[in-house]
CSV table of C-alpha atoms and ligand atoms in Angstrom, one decimal:
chain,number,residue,atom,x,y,z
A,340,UNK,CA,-15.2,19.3,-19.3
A,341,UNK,CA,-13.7,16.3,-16.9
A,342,UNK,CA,-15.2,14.6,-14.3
A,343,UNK,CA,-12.4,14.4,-11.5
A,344,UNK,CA,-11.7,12.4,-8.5
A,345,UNK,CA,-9.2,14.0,-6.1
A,346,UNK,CA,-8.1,12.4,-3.0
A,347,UNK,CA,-6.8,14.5,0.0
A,348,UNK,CA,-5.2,12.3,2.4
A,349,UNK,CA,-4.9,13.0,6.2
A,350,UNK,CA,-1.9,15.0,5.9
A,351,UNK,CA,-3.2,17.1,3.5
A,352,UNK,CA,-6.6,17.9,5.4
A,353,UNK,CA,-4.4,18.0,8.5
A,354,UNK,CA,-5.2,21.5,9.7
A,355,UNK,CA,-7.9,24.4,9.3
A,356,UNK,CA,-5.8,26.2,7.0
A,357,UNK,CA,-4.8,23.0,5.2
A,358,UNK,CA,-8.9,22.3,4.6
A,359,UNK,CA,-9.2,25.8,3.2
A,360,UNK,CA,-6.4,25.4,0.6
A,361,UNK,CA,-7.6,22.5,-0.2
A,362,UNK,CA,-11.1,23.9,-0.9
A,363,UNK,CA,-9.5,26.7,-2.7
A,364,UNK,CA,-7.3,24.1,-5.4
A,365,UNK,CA,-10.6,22.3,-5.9
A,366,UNK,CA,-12.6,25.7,-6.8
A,367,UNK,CA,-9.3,26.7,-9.1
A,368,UNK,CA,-10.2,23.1,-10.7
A,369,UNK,CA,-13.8,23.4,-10.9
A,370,UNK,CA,-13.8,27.3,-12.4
A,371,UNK,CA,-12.1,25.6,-15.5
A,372,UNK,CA,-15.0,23.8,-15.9
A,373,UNK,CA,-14.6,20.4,-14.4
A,374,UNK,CA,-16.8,18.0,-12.2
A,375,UNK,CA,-15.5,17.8,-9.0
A,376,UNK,CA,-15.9,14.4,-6.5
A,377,UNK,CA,-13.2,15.2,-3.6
A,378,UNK,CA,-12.9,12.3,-1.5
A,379,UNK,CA,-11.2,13.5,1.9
A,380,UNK,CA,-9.2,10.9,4.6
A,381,UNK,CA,-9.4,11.7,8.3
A,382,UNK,CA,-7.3,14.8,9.7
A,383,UNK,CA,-3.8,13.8,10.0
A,384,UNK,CA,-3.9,11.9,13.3
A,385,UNK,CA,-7.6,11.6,14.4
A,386,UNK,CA,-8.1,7.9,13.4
A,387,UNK,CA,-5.5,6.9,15.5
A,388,UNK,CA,-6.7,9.3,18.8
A,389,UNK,CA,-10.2,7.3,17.8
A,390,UNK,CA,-8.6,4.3,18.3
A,391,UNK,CA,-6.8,5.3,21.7
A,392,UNK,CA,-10.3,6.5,22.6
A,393,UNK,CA,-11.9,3.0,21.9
A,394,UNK,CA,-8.9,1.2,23.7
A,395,UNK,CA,-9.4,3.2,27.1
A,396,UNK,CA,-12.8,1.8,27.3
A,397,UNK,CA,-11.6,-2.1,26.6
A,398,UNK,CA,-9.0,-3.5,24.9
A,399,UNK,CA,-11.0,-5.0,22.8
A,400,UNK,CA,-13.3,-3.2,21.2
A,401,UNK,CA,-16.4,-4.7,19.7
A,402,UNK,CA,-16.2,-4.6,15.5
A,403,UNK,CA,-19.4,-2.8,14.9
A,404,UNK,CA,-18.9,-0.2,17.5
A,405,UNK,CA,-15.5,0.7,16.1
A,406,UNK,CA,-16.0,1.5,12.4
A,407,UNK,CA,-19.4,3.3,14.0
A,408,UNK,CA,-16.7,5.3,16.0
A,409,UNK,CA,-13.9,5.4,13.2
A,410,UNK,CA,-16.0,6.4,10.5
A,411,UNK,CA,-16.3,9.8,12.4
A,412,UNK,CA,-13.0,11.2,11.9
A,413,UNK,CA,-13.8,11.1,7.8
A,414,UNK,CA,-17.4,13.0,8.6
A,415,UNK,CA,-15.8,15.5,10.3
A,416,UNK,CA,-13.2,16.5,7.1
A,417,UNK,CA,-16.0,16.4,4.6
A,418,UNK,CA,-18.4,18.4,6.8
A,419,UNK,CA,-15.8,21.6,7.2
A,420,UNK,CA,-14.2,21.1,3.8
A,421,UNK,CA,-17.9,21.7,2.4
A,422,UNK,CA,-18.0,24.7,4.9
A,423,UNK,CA,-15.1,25.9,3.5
A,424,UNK,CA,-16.2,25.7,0.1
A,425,UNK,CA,-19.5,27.4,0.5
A,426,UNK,CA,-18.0,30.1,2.4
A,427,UNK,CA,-15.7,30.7,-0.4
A,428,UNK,CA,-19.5,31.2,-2.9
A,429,UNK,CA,-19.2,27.9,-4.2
A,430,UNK,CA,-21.8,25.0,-3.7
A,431,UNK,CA,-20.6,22.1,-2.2
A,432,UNK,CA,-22.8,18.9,-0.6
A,433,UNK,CA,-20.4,16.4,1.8
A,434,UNK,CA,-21.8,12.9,1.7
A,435,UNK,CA,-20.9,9.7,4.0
A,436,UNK,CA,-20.6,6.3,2.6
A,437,UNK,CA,-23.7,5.4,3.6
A,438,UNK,CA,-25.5,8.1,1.7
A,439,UNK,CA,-23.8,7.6,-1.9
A,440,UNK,CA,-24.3,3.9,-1.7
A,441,UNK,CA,-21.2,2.5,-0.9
A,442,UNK,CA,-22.1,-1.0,-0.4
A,443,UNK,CA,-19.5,-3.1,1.1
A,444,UNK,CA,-19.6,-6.9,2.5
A,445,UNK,CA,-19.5,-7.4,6.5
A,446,UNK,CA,-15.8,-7.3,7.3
A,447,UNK,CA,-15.8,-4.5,10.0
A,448,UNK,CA,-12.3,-3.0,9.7
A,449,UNK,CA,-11.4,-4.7,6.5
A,450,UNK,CA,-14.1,-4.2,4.4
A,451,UNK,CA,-14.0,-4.4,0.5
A,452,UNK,CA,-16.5,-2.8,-1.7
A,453,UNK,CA,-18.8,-4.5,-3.5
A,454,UNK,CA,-21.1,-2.1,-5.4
A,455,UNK,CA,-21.2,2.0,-5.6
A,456,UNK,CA,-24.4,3.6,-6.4
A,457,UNK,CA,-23.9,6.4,-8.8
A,458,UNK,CA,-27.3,8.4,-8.8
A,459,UNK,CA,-27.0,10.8,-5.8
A,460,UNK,CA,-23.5,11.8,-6.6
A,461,UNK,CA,-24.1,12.2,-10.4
A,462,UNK,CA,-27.9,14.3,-9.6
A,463,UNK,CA,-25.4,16.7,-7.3
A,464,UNK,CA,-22.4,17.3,-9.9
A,465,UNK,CA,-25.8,17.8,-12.3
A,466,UNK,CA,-26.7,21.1,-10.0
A,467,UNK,CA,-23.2,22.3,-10.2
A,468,UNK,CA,-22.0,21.2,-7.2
A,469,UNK,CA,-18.6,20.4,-5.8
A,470,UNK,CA,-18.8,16.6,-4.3
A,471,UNK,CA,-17.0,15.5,-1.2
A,472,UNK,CA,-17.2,12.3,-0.3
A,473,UNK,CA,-15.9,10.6,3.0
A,474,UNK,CA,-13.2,8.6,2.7
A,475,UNK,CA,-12.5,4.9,4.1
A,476,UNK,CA,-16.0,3.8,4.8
A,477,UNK,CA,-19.0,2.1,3.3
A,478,UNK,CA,-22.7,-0.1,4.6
A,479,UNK,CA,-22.9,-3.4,4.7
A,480,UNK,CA,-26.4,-5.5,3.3
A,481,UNK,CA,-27.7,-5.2,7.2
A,482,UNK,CA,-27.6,-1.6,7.3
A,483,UNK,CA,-24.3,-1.6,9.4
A,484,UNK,CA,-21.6,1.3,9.0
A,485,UNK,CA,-18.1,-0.4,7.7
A,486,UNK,CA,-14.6,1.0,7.3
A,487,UNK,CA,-12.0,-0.5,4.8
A,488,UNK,CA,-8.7,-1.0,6.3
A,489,UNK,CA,-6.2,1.4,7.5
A,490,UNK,CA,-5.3,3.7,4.4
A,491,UNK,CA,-8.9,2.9,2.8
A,492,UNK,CA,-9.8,6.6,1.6
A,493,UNK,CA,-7.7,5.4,-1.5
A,494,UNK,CA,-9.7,2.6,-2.2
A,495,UNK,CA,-12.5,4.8,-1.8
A,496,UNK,CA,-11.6,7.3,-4.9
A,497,UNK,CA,-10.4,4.9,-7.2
A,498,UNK,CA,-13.9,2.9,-7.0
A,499,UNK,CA,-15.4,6.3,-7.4
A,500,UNK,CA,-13.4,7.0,-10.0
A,501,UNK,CA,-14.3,3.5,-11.6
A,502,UNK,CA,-18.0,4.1,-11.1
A,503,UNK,CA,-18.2,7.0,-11.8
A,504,UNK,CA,-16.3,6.7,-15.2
A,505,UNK,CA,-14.1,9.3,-14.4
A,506,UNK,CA,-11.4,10.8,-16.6
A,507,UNK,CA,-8.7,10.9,-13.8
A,508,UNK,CA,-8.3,10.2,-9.9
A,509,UNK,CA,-5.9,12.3,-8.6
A,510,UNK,CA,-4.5,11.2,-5.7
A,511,UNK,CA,-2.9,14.1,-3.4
A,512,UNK,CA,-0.5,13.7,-0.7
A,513,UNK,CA,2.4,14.8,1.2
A,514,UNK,CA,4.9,13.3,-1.0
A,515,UNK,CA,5.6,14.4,-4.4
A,516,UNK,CA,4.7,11.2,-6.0
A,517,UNK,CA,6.8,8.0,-6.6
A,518,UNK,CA,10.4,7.8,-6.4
A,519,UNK,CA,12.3,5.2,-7.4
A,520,UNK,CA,13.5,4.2,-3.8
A,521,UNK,CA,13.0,5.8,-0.2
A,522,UNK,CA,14.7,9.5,-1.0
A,523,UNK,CA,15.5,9.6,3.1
A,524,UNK,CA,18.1,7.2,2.8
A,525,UNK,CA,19.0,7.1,-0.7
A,526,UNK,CA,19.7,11.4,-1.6
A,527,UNK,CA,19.8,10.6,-5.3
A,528,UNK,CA,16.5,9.3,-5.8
A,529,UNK,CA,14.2,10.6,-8.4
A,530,UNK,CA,10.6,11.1,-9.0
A,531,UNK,CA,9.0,8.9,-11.2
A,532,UNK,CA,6.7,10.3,-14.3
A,533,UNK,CA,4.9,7.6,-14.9
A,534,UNK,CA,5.1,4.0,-13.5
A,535,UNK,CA,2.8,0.5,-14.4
A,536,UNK,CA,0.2,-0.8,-12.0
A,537,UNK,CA,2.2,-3.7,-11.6
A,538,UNK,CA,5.6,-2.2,-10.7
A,539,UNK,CA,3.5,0.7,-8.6
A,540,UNK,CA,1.6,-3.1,-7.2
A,541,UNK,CA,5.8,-4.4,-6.3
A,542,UNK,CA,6.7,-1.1,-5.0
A,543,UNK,CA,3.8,-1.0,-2.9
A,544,UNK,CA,3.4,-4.4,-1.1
A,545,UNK,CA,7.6,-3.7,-0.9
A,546,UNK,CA,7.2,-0.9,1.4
A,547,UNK,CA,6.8,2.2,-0.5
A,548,UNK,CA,3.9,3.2,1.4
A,549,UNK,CA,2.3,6.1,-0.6
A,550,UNK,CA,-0.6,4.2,-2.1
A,551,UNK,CA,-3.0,1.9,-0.7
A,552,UNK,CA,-2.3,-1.6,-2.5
A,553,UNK,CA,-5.5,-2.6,-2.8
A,554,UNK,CA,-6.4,0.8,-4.5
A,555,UNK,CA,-3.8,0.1,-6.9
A,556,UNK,CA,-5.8,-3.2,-7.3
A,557,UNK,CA,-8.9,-1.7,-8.1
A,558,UNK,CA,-7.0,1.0,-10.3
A,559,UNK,CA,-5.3,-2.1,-12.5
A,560,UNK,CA,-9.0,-4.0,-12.4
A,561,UNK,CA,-10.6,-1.0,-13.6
A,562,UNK,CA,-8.0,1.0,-15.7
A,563,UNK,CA,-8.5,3.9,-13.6
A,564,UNK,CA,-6.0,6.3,-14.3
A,565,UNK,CA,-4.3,7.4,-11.3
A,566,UNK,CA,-2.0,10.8,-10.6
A,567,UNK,CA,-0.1,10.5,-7.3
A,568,UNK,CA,1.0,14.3,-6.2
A,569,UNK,CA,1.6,16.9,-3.6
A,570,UNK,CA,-1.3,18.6,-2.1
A,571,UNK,CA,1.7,21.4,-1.5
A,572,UNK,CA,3.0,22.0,-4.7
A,573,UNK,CA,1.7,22.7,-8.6
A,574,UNK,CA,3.4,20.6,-10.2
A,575,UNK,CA,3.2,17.5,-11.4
A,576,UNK,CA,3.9,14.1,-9.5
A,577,UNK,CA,3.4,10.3,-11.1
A,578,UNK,CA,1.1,8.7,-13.2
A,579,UNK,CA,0.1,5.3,-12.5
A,580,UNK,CA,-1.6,3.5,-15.6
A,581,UNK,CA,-1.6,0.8,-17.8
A,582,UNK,CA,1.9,-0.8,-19.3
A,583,UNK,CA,2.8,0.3,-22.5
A,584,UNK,CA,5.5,-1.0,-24.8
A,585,UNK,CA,8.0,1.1,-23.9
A,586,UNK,CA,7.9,1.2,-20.9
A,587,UNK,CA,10.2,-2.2,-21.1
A,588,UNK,CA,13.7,0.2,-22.0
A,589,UNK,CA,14.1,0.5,-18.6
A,590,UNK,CA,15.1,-2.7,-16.7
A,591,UNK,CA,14.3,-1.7,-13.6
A,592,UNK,CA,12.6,1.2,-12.0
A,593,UNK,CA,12.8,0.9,-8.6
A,594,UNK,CA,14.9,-0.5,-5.4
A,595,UNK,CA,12.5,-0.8,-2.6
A,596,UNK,CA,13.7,-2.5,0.8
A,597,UNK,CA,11.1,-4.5,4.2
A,598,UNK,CA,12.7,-4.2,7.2
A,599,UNK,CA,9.3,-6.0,8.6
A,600,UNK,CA,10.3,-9.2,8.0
A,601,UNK,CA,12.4,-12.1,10.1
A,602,UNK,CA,13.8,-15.4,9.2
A,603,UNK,CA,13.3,-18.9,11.0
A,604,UNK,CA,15.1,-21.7,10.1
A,605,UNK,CA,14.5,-25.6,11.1
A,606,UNK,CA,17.5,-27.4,10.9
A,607,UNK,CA,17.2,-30.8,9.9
A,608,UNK,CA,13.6,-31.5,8.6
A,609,UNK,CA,13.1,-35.5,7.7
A,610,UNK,CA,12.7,-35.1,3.7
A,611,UNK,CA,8.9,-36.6,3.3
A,612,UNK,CA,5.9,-36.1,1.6
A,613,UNK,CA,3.5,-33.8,4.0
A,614,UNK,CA,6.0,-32.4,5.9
A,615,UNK,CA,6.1,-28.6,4.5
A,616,UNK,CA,2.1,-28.5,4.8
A,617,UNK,CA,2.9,-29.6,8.8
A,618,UNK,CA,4.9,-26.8,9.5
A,619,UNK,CA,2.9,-24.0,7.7
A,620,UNK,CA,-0.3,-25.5,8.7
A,621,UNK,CA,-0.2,-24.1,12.4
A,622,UNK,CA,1.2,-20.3,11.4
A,623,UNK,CA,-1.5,-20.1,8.7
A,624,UNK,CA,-4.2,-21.1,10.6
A,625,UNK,CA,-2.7,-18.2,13.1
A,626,UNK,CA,-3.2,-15.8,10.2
A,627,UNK,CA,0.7,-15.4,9.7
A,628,UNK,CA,1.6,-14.5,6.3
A,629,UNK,CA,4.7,-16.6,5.0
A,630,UNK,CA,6.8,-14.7,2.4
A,631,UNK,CA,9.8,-16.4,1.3
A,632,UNK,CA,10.7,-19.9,1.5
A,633,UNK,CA,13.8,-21.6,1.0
A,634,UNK,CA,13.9,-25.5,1.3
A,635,UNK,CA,17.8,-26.9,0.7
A,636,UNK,CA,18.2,-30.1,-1.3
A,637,UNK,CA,18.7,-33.3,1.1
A,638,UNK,CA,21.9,-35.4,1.5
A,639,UNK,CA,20.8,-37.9,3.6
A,640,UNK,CA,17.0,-37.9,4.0
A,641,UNK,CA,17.6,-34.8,6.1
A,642,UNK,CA,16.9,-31.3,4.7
A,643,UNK,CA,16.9,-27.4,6.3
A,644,UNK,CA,13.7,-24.7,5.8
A,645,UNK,CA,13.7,-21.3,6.0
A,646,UNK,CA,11.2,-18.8,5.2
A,647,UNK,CA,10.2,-14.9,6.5
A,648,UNK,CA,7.2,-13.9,8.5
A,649,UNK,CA,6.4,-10.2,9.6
A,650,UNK,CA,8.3,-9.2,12.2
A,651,UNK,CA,5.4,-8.5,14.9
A,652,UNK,CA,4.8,-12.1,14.1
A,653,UNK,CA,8.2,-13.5,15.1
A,654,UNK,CA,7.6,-14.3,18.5
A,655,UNK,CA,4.3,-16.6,17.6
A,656,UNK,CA,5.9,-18.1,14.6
A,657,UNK,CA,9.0,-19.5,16.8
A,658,UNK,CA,6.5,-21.1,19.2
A,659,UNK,CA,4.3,-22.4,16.6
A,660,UNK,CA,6.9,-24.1,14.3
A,661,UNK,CA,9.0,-25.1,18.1
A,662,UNK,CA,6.3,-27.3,18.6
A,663,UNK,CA,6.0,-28.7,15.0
A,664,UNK,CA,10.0,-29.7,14.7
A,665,UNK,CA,9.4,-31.7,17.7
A,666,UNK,CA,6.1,-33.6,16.2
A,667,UNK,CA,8.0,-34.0,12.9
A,668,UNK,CA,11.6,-34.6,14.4
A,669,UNK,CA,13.3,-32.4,13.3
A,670,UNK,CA,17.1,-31.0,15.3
A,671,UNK,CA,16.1,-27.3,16.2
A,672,UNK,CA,14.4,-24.0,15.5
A,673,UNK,CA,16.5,-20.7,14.9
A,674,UNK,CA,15.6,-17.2,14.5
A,675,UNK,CA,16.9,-13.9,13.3
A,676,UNK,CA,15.1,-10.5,13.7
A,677,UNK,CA,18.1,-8.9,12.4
A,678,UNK,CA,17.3,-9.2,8.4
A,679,UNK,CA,16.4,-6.6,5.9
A,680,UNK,CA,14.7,-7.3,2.1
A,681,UNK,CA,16.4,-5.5,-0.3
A,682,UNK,CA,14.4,-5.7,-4.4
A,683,UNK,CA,14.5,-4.3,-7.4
A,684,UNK,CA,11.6,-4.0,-9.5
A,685,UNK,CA,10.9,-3.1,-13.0
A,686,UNK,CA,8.8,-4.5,-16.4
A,687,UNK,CA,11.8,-4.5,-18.3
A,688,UNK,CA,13.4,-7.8,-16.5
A,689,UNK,CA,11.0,-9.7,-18.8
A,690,UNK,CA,12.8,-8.8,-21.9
A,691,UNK,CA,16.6,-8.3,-20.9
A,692,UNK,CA,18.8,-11.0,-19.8
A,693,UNK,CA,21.8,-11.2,-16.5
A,694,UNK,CA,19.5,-8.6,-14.3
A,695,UNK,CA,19.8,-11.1,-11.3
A,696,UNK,CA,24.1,-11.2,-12.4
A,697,UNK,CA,23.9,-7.5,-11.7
A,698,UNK,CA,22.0,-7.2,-8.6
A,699,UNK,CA,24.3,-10.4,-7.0
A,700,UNK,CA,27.7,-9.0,-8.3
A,701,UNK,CA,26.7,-5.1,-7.2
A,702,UNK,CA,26.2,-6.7,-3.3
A,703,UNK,CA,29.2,-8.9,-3.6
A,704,UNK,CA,31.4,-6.0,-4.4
A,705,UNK,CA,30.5,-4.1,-1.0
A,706,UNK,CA,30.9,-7.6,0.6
A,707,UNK,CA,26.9,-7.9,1.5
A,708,UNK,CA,26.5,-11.5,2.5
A,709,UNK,CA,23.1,-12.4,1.0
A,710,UNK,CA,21.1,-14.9,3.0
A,711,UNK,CA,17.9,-15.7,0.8
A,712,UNK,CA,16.5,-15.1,-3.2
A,713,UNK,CA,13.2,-14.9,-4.7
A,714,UNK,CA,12.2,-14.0,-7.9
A,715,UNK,CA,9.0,-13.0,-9.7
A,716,UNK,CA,8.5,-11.7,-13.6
A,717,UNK,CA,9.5,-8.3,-12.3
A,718,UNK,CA,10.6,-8.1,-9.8
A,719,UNK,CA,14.2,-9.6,-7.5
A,720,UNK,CA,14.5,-10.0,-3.9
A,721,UNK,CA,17.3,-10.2,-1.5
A,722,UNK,CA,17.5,-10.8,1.8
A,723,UNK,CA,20.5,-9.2,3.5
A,724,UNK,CA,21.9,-8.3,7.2
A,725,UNK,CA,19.7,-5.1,8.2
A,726,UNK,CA,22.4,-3.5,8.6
A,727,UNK,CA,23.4,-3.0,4.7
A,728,UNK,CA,20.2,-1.9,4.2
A,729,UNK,CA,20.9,1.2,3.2
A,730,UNK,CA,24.0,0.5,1.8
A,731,UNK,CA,22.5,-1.9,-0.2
A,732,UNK,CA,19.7,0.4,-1.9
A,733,UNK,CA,22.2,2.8,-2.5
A,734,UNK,CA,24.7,0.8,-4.4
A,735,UNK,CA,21.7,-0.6,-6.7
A,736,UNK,CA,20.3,2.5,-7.5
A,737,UNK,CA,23.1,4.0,-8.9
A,738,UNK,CA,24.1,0.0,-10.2
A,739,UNK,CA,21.2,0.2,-12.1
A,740,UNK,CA,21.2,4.0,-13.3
A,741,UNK,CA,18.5,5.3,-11.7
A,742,UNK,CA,20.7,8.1,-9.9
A,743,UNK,CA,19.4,11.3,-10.8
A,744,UNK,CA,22.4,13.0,-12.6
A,745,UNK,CA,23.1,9.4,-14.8
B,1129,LIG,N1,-8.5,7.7,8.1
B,1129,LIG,C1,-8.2,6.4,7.7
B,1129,LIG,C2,-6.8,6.0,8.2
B,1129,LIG,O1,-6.1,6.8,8.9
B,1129,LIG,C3,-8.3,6.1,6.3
B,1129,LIG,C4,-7.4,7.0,5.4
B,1129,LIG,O2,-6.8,7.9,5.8
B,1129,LIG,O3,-7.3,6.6,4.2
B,1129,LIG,O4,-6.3,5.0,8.0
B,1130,LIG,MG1,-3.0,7.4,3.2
């Protein structure tokens, strides 16, 4: 016997059939004699028509009141999928966050879990019951109703899964699992059987968008075991788990690509001490992330920056650092939304040399111009005209043999 986490994300609970087939793959799982803790996301769509909802009565919406209202659209799912299940002659019990004991800290709509009680769900799988669980929210110390973050129903099952002690979270989605780049613009992409939390961490924050990072966080933290597959199909999809030795054969494992990101440059920054905490003083304290950053060597006491911000941040950042060249005297300010981030990522650039060689030589032979580098243990970045991104993914892919028939 196993105690199991399953995930169904929105998608997957998207319809009244979809809830019933879903009911009936957890029964399937639970009459071979498993313990069964289903944590279930909003229906497909229903946490963004909450969201409209809230906006119609003001555009900005108090905190409180809108995890009170989001929250709803997980209550709803657990509710009819434990209809479902009882209907079908098995025992279910749906519980919110707040009844578990999911205590979180105050962050309304970014919440992060501090502490999961594990007495009422463990007293209910004692009595033979199927478990769901709603997704995405939690209380804070006050007695308030949070929700985690966009996505957060992951988050939710993997700290079950860690509480709980569970043998396995499964995580089921619409997706077979993880490929080893975006299979709608690269045909030859494969599904991966097992990747690291690290690469699965890259892959993530990269733009692959089929886990939750932070759940991947908690997964790594933990050593939660998780299974990413399709709540459509049998078989199965990744494993994401600890690294192992050999996983280190292969070099690289995945091309990932951000078209979210833009470039600013300022041309002609006096070289001084002080003068790079000017510039990113103003966009942090505006809550822009930075991501790259490229500062040139200096000539003549003069030097050039250039770094990436999210592309919805753009327009801010250009103000912000406008204002800063003047103050720090610097000759001008340019921009370019036009830019694409092309990586590759794998656990086996630790131990095998010329990796970087590759990925620059594979762009230079179709001619891809690239504007900006970064590099972390596993993982190398390019930034390229938008353009070549998909020419750019596929040429790496199949540069680094991860085409499927290679
Ligand atoms: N329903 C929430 C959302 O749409 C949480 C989740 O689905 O994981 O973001
Ligand atoms: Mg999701």
């Amino acid at each position: 016997m196993a105690l199991i986490v399953q995930k169904y994300g929105g998608t997957s609970v998207g319809s009244i059939d979809r809830i019933k087939s879903v009911a009936k793959r957890v029964i399937d799982t639970y009459k071979q004699g498993n313990q069964m803790v289903v944590v279930l996301s909003a229906m497909a769509g229903q946490t963004d028509g909450l969201i409209e909802l809230a906006k119609k009565v003001t555009q900005d919406p108090d905190p409180r009141e809108l995890d009170v209202l989001l929250s709803t659209g997980e209550q709803v799912s657990v509710a009819l999928f434990a209809m479902a299940i009882k209907s079908m002659g098995y025992d279910a019990r749906s519980l919110l966050g707040f009844q578990v004991g999911i205590h979180t800290d105050k962050l309304y709509g970014k919440a992060r879990i501090h502490q999961i009680d594990t007495k009422r769900i463990k007293e209910e799988l004692e009595k033979g019951r199927i478990v769901a669980v709603a997704g995405f929210q939690g209380l804070d110390e006050d007695g308030n109703i949070t929700t985690l973050g966009r996505g957060g129903s992951d988050t939710t099952a993997v700290a079950l899964a860690a509480a709980l002690n569970a043998d396995i979270c499964e995580i089921y989605t619409d997706v077979d699992g993880i490929y080893t780049t975006d299979p709608n613009i690269c045909p030859e992409a494969r599904k991966l059987d097992v990747i690291s939390y690290d690469e699965m961490l890259e892959m993530a924050s990269l733009g692959a968008k089929v886990l939750e990072i932070r759940a991947v966080e908690f997964a790594k933290k933990f050593n939660v075991k998780l299974h990413v597959r399709s709540s459509f199909k049998e078989e199965g999809g990744t494993m994401v788990v600890p690294e192992t030795k050999d996983m280190e054969k292969v070099v690289v494992s995945g091309v990932t690509y951000n078209k979210n990101e833009a470039r600013v440059t300022i041309k002609r920054v006096p070289d001084k001490p002080g003068i790079a905490a000017k510039i990113f003083k103003p966009l942090f304290d505006a809550g822009i992330v930075v991501d790259m950053i490229i500062q040139n060597t200096s000539e003549d006491g003069y030097t050039d920056m250039t770094f990436t911000v999210p592309k919805p941040d753009f327009k801010k950042s250009i103000q912000l650092v406008e204002k800063v060249a003047k103050e720090i005297g610097a000759e001008k300010v340019l921009g370019d939304e036009n830019i694409a981030k092309v990586s590759i990522v794998g656990v086996g650039m630790r131990t095998h040399a010329g990796v970087a060689q590759k990925m620059f030589e594979t762009l230079a032979q179709e001619g891809i111009n690239i504007l900006m580098i970064s590099t972390s243990e596993i993982k190398i970045s390019c930034v390229v005209e938008e353009k070549y991104t998909e020419l750019a993914v596929r040429v790496l892919h199949r540069a680094f043999g991860l085409d499927k028939n290679q």
